[in-house]
mmCIF file of C-alpha atoms in Angstrom:
data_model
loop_
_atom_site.group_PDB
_atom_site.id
_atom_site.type_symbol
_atom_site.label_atom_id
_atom_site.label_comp_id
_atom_site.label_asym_id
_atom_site.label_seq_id
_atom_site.Cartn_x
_atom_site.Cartn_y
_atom_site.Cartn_z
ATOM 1 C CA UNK A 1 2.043 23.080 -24.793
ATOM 2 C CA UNK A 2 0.904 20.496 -22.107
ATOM 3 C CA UNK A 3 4.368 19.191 -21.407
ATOM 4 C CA UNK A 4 6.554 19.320 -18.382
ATOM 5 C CA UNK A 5 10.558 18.696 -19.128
ATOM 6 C CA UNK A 6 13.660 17.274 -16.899
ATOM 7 C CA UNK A 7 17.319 17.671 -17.503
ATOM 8 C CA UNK A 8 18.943 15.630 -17.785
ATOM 9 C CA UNK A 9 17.518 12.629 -18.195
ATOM 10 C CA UNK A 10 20.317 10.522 -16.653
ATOM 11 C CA UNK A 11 22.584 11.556 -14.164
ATOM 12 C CA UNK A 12 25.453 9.694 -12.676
ATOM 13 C CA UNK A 13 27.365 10.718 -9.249
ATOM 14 C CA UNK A 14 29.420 10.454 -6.614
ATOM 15 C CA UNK A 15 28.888 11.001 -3.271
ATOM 16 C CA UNK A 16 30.988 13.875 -2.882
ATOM 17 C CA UNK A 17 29.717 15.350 -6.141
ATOM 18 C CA UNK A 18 27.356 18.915 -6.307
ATOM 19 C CA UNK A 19 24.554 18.647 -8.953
ATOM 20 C CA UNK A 20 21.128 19.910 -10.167
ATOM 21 C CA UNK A 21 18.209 18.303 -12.113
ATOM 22 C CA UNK A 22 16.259 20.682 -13.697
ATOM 23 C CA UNK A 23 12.738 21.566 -14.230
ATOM 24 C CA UNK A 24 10.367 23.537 -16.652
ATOM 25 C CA UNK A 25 6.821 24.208 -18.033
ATOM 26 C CA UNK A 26 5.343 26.773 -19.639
ATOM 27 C CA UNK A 27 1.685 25.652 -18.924
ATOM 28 C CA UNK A 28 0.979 29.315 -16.397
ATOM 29 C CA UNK A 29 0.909 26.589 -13.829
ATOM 30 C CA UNK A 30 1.442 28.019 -10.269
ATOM 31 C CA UNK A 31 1.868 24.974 -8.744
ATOM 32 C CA UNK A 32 5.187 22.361 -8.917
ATOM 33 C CA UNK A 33 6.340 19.079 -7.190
ATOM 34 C CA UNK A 34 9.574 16.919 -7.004
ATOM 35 C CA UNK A 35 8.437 13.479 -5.970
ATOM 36 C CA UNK A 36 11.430 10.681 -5.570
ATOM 37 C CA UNK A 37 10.509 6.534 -6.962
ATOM 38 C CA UNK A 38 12.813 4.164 -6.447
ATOM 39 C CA UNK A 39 11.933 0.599 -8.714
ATOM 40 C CA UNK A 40 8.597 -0.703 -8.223
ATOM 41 C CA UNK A 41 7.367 1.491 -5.597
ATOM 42 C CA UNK A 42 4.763 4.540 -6.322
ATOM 43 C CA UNK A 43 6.301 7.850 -6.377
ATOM 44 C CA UNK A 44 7.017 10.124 -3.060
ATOM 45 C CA UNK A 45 6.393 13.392 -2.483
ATOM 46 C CA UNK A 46 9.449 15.233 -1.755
ATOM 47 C CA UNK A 47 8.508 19.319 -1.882
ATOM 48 C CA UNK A 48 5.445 21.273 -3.357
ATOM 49 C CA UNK A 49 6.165 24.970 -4.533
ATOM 50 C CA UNK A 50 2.892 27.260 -4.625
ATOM 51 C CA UNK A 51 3.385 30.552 -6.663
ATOM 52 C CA UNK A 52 6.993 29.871 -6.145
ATOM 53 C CA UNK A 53 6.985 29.564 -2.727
ATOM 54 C CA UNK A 54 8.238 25.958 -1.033
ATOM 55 C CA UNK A 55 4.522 24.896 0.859
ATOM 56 C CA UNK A 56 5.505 21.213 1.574
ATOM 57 C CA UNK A 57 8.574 19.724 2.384
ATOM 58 C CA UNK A 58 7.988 16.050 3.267
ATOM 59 C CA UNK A 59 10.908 15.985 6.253
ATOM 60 C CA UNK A 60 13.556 15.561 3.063
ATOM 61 C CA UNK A 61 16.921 15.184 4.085
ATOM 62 C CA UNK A 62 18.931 18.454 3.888
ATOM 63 C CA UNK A 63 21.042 17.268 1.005
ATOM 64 C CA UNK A 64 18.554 17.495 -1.578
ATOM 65 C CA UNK A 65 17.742 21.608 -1.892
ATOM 66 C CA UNK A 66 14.795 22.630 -3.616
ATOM 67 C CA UNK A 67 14.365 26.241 -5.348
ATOM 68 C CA UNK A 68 11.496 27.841 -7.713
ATOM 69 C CA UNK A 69 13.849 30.913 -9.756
ATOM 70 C CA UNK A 70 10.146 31.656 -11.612
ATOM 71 C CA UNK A 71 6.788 30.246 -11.792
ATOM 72 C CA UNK A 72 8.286 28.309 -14.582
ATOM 73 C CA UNK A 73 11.327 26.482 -13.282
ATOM 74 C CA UNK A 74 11.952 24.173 -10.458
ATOM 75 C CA UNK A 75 15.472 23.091 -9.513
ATOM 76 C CA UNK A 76 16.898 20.362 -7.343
ATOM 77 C CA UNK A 77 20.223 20.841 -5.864
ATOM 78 C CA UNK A 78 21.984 17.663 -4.767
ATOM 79 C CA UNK A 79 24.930 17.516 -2.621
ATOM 80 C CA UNK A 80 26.434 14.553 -0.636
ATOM 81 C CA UNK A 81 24.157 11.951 -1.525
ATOM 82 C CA UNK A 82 23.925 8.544 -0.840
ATOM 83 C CA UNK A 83 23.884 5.502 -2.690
ATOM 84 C CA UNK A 84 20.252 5.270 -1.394
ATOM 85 C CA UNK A 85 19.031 8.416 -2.931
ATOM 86 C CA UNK A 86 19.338 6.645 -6.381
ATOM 87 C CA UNK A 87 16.045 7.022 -7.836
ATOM 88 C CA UNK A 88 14.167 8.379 -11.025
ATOM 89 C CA UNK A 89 12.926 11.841 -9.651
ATOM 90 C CA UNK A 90 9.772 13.228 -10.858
ATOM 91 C CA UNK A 91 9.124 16.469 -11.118
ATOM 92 C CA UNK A 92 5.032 17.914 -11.944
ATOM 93 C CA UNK A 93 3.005 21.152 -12.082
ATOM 94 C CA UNK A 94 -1.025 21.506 -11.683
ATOM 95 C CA UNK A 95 -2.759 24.727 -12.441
ATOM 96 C CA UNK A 96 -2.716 25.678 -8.767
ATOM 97 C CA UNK A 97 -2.418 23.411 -5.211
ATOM 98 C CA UNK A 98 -5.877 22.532 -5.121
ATOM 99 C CA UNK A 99 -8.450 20.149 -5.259
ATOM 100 C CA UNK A 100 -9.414 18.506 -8.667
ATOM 101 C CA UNK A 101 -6.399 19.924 -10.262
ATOM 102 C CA UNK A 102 -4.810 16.989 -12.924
ATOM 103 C CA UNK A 103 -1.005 16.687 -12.195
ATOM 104 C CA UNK A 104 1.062 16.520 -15.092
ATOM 105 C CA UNK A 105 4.173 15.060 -15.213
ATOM 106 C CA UNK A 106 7.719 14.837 -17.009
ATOM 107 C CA UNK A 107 9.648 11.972 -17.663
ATOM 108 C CA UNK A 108 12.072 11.809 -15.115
ATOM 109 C CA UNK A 109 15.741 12.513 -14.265
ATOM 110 C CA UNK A 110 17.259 8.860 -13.495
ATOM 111 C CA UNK A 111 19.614 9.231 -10.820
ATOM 112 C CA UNK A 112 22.667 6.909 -9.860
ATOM 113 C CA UNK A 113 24.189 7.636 -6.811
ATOM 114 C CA UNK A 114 28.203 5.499 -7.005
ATOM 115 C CA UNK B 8 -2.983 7.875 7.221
ATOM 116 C CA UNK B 9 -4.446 7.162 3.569
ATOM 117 C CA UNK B 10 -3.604 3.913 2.369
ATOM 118 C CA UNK B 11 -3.640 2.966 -1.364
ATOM 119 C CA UNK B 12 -4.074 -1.000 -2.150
ATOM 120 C CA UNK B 13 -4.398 -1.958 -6.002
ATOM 121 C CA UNK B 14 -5.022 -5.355 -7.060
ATOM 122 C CA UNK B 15 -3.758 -7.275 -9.259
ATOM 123 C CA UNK B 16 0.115 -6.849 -8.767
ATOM 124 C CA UNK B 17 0.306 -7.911 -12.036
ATOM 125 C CA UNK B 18 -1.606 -9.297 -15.106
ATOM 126 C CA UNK B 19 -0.701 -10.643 -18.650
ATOM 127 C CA UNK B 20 -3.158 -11.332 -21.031
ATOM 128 C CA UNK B 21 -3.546 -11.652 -24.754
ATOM 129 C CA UNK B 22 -4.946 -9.122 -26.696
ATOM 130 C CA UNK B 23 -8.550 -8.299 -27.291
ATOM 131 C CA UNK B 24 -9.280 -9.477 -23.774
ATOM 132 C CA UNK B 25 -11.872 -6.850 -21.682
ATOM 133 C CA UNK B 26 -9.815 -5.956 -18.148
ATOM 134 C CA UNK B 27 -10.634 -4.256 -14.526
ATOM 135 C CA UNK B 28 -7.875 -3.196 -12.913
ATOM 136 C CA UNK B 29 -8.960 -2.613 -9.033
ATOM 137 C CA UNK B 30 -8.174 0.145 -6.219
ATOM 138 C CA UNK B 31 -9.202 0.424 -2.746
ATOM 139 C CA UNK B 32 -8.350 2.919 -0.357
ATOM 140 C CA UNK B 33 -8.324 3.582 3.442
ATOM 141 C CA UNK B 34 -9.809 6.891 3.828
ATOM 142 C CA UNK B 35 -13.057 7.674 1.818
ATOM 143 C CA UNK B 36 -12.395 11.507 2.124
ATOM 144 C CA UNK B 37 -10.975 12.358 -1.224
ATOM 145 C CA UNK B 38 -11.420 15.461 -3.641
ATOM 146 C CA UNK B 39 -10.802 13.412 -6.358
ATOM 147 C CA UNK B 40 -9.161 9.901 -7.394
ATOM 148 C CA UNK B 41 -6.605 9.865 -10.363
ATOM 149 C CA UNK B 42 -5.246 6.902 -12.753
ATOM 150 C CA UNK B 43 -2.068 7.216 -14.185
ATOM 151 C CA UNK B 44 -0.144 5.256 -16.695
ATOM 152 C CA UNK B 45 3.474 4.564 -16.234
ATOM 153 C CA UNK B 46 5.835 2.995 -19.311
ATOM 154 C CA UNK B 47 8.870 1.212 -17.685
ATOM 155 C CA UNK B 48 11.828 4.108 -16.628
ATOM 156 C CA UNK B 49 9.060 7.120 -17.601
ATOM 157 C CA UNK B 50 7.049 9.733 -16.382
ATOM 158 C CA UNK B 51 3.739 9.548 -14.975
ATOM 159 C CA UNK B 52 0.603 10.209 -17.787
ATOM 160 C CA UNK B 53 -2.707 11.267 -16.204
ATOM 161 C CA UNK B 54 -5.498 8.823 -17.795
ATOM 162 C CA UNK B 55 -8.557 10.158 -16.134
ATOM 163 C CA UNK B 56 -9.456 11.834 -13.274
ATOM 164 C CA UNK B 57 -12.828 11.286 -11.181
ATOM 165 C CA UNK B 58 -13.905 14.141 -8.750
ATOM 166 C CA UNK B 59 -15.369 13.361 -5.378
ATOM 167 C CA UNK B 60 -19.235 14.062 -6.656
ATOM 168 C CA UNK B 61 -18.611 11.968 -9.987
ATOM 169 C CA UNK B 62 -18.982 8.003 -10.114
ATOM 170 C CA UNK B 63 -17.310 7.255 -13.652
ATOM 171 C CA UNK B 64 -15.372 8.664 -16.708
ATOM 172 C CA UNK B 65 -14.524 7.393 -19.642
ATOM 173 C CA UNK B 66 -11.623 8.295 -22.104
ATOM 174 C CA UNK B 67 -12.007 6.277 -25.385
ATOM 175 C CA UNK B 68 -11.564 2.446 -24.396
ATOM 176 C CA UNK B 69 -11.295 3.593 -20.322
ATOM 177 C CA UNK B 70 -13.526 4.059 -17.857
ATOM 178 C CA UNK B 71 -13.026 4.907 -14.356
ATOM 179 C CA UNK B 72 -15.675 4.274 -11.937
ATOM 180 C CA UNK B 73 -15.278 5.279 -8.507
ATOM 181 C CA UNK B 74 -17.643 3.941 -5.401
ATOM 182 C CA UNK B 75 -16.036 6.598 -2.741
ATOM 183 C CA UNK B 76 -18.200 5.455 0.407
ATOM 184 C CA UNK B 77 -17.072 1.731 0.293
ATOM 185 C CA UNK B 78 -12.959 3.336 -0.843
ATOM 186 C CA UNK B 79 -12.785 1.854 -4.111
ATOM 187 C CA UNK B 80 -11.963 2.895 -7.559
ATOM 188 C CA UNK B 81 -11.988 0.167 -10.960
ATOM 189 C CA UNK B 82 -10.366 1.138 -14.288
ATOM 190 C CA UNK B 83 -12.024 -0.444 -16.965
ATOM 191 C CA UNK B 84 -9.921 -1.289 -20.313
ATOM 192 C CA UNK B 85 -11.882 -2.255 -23.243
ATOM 193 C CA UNK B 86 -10.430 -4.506 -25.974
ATOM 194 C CA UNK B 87 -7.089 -4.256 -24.875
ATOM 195 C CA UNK B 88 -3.809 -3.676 -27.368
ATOM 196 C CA UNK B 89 -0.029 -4.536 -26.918
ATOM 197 C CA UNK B 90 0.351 -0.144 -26.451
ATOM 198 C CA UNK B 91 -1.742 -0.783 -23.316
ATOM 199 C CA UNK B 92 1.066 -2.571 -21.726
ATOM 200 C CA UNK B 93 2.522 -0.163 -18.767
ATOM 201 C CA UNK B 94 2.103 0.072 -14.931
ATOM 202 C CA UNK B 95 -1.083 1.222 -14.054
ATOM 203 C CA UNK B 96 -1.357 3.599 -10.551
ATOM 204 C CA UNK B 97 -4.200 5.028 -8.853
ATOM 205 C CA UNK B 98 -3.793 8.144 -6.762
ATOM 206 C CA UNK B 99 -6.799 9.630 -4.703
ATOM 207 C CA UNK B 100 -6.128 12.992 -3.386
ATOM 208 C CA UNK B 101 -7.232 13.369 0.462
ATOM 209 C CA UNK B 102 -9.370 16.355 1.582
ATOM 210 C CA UNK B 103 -6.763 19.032 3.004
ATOM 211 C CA UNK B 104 -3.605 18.079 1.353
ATOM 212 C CA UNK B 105 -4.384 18.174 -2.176
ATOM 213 C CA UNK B 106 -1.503 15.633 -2.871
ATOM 214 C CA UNK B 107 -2.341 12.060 -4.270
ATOM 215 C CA UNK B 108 -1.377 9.359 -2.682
ATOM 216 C CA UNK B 109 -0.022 6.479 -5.037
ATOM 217 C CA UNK B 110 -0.849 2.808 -4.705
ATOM 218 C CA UNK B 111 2.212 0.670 -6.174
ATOM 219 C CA UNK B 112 0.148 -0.312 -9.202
ATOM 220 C CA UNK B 113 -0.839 -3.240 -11.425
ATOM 221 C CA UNK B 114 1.575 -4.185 -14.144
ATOM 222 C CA UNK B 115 0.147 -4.677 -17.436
ATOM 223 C CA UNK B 116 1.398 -6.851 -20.278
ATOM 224 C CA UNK B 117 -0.562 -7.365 -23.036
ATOM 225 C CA UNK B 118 0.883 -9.527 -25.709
ATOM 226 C CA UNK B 119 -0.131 -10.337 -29.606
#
């Protein structure tokens, strides 16, 4: 199993709105991101969790909450956002934060922000 | 700061043609230098990835070659099919962080 999967896939809210994209592998991967792309730009890092602890947070605004409940989910909690946060959010895992360690990725959660 | 630049923006071409799809990058310190694909509204798929002491790989009709002292990285596709259109990124990974950094990509169409 070399796949990484987001729910939902589409996600429409409002600003005053609590919600969670959701994500999981079952790889034994120890490491997982959450990057952020808005259209036609390269994907951000937003947070890196080794061995389910948070190691990078890339100064992300406190509205988006990150949490690692095992080694194979990672959750985003989003509350309060902003028509700007609307985005396709990424979420990947590599074998460990390392060097030479492939990211893999899943397809997205495609986020509307009203 | 590392600084990913990939050239071209954007290519169409018919199919069959040979391509080279280029990357350069500001800081030659990298563990390794990824290429992903990218199909419009999806995920990111890792198509190779080159480690610092490696100057090419190849993955059926890619190849990667990567010149790390000048900061430059070429994806090679061979023969190319309408499947092959997508956005193309590269990402090297910078010595200490062990996160890629993305350039915005070459858009690919390749029509019958």
């Amino acid at each position: 199993d070399t796949e990484v999967t987001q729910t939902p896939k589409h996600l429409v809210m409002g600003m005053t709105n609590k919600k969670s994209l959701k994500c999981e592998q079952h790889m034994g991967h120890r490491a997982m991101y959450w990057y952020k792309q808005k259209a036609k730009k390269p994907p951000e890092l937003m947070f890196v969790y080794s061995y389910e602890k948070l190691s990078i947070n890339e100064s992300v605004p406190s509205r988006f909450s990150p949490e690692c409940p095992n080694s194979s989910l990672l959750n985003l909690h989003l509350h309060a956002l902003q028509p700007e946060d609307s985005a396709l959010y990424l979420c990947a895992s590599s074998q460990a934060w390392a060097a030479q360690e492939t990211q893999y990725f899943g397809p997205g959660t495609r986020l509307l922000v009203l | 700061k590392q600084e990913v630049t990939q050239i071209p923006a954007a290519l169409s071409v018919p199919e069959g043609e040979n391509l080279v799809l280029n990357c350069s990058f500001t800081d030659s310190a990298i563990y390794n230098l990824q290429w992903f694909r990218q199909d419009p509204g999806k995920g990111l798929t890792s198509l190779l990835l080159i480690q610092s002491s490696q100057r090419e790989q190849t993955s059926g009709r890619l190849n990667a070659s990567l010149d790390k002292s000048s900061g430059r990285s070429t994806l090679y596709i061979a023969a190319s099919q309408p499947g092959d259109s997508a956005t193309y990124l590269c990402a090297p990974e910078t010595g200490g962080s062990y996160i890629p950094t993305f350039g915005r990509g070459t858009s690919l169409i390749v029509h019958p």
